Tab-separated table of C-alpha atoms in Angstrom:
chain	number	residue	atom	x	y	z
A	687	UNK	CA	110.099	88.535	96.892
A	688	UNK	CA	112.391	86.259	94.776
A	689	UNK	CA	111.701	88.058	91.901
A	690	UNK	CA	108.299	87.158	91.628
A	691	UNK	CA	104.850	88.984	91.124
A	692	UNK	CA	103.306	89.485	94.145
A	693	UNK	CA	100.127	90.951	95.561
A	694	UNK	CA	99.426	92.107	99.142
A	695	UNK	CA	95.962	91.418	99.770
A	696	UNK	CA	94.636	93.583	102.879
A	697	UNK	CA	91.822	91.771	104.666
A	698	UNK	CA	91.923	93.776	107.783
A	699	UNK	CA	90.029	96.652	107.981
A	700	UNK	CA	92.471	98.337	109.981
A	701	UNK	CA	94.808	98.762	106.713
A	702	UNK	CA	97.940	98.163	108.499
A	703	UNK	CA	99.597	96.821	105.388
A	704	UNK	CA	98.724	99.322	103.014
A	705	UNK	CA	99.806	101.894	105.088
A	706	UNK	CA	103.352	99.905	104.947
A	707	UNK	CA	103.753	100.623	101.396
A	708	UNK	CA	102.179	104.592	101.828
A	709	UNK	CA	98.859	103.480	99.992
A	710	UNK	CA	95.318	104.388	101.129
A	711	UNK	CA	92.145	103.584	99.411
A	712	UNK	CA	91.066	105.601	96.479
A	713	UNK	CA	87.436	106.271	94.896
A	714	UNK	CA	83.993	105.287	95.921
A	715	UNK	CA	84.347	101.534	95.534
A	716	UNK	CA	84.564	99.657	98.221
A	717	UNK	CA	86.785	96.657	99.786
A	718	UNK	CA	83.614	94.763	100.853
A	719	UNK	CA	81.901	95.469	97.347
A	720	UNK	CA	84.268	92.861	95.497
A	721	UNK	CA	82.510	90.090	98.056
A	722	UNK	CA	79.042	91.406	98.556
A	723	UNK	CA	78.459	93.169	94.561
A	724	UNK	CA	81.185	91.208	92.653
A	725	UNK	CA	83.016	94.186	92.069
A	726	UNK	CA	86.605	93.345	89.960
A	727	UNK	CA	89.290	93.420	92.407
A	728	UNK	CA	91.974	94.395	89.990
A	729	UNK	CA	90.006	97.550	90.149
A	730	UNK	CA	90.640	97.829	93.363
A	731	UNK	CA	94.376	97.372	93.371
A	732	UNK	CA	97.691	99.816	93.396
A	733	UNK	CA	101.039	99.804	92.875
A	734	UNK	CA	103.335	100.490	95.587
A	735	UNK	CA	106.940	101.990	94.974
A	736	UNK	CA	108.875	98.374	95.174
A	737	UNK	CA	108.663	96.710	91.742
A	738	UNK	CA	106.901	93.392	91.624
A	739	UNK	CA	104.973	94.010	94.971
A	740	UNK	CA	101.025	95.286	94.189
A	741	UNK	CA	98.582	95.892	96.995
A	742	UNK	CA	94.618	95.640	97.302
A	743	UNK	CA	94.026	97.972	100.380
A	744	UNK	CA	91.294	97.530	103.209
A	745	UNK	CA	88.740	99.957	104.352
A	746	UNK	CA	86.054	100.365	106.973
A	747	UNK	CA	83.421	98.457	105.082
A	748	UNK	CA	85.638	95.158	105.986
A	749	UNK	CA	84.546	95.438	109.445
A	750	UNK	CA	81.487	93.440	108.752
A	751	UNK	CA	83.051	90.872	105.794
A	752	UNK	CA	82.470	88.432	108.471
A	753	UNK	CA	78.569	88.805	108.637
A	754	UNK	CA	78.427	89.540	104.763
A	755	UNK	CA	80.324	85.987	104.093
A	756	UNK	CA	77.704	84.230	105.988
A	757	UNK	CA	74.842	86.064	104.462
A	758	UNK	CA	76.245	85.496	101.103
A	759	UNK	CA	76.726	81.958	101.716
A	760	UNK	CA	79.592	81.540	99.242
A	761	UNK	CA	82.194	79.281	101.284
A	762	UNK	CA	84.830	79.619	98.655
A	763	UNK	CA	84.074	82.909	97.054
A	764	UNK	CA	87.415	84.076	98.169
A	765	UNK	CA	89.438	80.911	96.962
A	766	UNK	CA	87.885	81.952	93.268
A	767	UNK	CA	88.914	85.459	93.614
A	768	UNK	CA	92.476	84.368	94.550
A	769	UNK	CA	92.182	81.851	91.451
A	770	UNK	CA	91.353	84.932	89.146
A	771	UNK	CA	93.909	87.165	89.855
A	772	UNK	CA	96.502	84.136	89.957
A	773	UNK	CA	96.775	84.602	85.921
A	774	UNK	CA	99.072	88.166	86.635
A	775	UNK	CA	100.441	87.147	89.994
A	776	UNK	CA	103.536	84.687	91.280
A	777	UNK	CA	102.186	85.163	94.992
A	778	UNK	CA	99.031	86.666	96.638
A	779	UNK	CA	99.500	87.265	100.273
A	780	UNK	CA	96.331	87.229	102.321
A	781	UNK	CA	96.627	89.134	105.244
A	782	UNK	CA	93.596	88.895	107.794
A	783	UNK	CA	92.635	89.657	111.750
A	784	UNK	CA	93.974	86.766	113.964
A	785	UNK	CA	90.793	85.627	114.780
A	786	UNK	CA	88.935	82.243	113.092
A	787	UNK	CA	85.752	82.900	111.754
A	788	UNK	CA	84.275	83.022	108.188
A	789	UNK	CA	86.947	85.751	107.261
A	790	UNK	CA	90.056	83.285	107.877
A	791	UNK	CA	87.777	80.302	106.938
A	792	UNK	CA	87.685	81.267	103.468
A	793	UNK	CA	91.202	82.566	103.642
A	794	UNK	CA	92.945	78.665	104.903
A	795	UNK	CA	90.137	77.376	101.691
A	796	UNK	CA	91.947	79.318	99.860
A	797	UNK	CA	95.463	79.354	100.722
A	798	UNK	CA	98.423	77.122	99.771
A	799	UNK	CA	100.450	78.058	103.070
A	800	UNK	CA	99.222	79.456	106.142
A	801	UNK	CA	101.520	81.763	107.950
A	802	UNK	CA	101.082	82.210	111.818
A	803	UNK	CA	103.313	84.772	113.336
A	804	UNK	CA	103.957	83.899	117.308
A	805	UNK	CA	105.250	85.696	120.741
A	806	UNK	CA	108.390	84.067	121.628
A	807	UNK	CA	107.251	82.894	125.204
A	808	UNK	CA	106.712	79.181	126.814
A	809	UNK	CA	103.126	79.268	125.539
A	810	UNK	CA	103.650	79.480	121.942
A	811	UNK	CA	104.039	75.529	121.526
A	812	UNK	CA	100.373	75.939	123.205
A	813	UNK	CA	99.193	78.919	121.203
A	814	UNK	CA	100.552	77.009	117.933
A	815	UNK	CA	98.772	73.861	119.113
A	816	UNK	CA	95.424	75.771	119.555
A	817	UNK	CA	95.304	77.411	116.398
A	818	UNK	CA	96.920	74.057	114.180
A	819	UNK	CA	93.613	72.376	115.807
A	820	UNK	CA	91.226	75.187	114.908
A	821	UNK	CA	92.106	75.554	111.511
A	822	UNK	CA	91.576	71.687	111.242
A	823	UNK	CA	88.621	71.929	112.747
A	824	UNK	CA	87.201	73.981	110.449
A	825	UNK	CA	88.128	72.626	107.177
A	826	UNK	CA	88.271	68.942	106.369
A	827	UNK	CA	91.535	69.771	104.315
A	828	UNK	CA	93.787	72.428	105.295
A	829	UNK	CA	97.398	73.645	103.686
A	830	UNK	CA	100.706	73.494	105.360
A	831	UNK	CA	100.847	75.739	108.518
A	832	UNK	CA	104.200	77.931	108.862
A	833	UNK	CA	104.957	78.650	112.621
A	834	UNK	CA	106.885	82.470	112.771
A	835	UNK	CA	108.332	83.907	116.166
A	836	UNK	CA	107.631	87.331	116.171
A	837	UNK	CA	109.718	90.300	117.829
A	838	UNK	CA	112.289	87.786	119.236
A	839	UNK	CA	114.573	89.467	121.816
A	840	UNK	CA	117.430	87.503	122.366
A	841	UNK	CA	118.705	89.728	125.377
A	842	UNK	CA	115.919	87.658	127.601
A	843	UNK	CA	116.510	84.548	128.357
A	844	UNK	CA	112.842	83.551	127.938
A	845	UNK	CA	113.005	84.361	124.448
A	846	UNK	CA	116.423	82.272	123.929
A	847	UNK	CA	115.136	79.224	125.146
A	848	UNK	CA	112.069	79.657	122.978
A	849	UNK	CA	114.265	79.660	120.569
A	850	UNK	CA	116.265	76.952	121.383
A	851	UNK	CA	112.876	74.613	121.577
A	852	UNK	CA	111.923	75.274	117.902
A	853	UNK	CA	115.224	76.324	116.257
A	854	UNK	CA	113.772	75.544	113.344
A	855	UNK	CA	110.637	77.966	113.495
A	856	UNK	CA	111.579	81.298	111.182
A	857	UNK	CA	112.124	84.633	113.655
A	858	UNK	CA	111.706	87.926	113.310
A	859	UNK	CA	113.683	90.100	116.013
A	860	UNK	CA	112.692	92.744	118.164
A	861	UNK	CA	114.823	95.488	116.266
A	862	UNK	CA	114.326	99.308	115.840
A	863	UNK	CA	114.701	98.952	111.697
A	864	UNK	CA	111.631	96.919	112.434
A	865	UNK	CA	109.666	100.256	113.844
A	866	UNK	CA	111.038	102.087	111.053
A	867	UNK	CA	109.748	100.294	108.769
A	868	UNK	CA	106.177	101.502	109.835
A	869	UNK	CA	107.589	105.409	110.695
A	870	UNK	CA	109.176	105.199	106.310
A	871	UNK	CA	106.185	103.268	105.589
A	872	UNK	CA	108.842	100.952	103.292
A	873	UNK	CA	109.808	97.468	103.897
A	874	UNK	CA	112.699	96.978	106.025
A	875	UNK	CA	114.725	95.848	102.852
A	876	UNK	CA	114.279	98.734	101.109
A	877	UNK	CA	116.301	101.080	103.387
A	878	UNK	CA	118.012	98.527	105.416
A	879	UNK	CA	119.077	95.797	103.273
A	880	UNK	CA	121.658	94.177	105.383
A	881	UNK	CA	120.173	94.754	108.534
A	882	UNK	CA	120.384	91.592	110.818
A	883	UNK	CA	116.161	92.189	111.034
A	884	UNK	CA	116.314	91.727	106.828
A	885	UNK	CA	118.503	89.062	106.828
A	886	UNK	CA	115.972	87.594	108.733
A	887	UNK	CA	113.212	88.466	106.287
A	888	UNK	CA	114.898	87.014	103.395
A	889	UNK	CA	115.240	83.511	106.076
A	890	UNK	CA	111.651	83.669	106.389
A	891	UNK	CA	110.432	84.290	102.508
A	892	UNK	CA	113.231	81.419	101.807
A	893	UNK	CA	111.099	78.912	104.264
A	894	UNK	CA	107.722	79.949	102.729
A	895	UNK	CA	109.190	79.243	98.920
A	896	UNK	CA	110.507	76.104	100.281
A	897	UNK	CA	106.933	75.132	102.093
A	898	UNK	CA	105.241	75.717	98.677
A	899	UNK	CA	107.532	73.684	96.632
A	900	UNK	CA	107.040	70.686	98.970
A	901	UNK	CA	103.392	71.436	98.355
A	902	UNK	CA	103.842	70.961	94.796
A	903	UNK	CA	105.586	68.107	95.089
């Protein structure tokens, strides 16, 4: 993560990416409590084994942040959160269901760069399309959108001529270090550091540090 602080913020309730790092909730309190009761969210969060990388873990009671958002009525309730815990962190990562509703709303309200991983097949110019017109439908001002083809096989030639049409979209391949990395629960670069599928990590984190600093700019 370039050296810099970073928190993994889980905003699916399926907990995918705390499972990644070996984490599960802990305690009573719940994910959906730091929306609905103003619970602290650094209360919430844990440390995983990889210095520098944090995570706030989902739960269950996420499955209904959608309806609790819109009951609330606090559009930007999650853009303040992010601005809070911004004073002990380089990077927050918001990771959330690909679906646009109030969830993701908040999410691109609050965001500086929106990251949308893609199959590599003849639709994804399409798919891309589709979801570069939600989000602006949705918000009168939306950040930078970062296009990612994910579990890129270039043994088909489908894939390689996706490929070819956006050479300049970040990929993630199709590789069996990349399964691992759920059976270790650890990122790919911590047991497979020069593994083509890393390299390829490192490609992609290098694009999203270069889409913020234009941001800045």
């Amino acid at each position: 993560m370039s050296g810099n602080r970073t928190l993994l913020w889980d905003l699916d309730a399926a907990g995918g990416s705390a499972f990644l790092f070996d984490l599960e909730p802990t305690g009573s309190r719940l994910a959906e409590d730091v929306f609905s009761k103003e619970e602290s969210p650094e209360r919430l969060i844990q440390h995983t084994t990889i210095d520098g990388i944090d995570v706030l873990p989902a739960d269950e009671s996420l499955r209904a942040l959608d309806t609790k958002l819109i009951q609330i009525g606090k559009r930007k309730r999650l853009a303040k959160l992010t601005a809070q815990l911004a004073t002990d962190y380089d990077r927050i990562i918001l990771d959330c269901p690909p679906v646009m509703n109030e969830v993701s709303a908040q999410v691109v309200r609050a965001a500086d760069l929106v990251i949308v991983p893609l199959p590599p097949s003849p639709l994804s110019s399409r798919a891309f399309d589709l979801v570069v017109r939600e989000i602006a439908g949705n918000t009168r001002k939306h950040p930078p959108i970062l296009p990612v083809l994910s579990m890129l096989d270039l043994r088909r030639g489908l894939h390689r001529e996706v490929l070819k049409e956006h050479p300049n979209w970040p990929a993630i391949p199709y590789a069996s270090v990349v399964e691992q990395s759920a059976v270790r629960q650890q990122p790919v670069g911590a047991f497979a550091p020069q593994s083509p599928a890393a390299k390829q990590f490192a490609l992609l984190w290098n694009a999203i540090e270069r889409k913020l600093a234009e941001r800045r700019k």
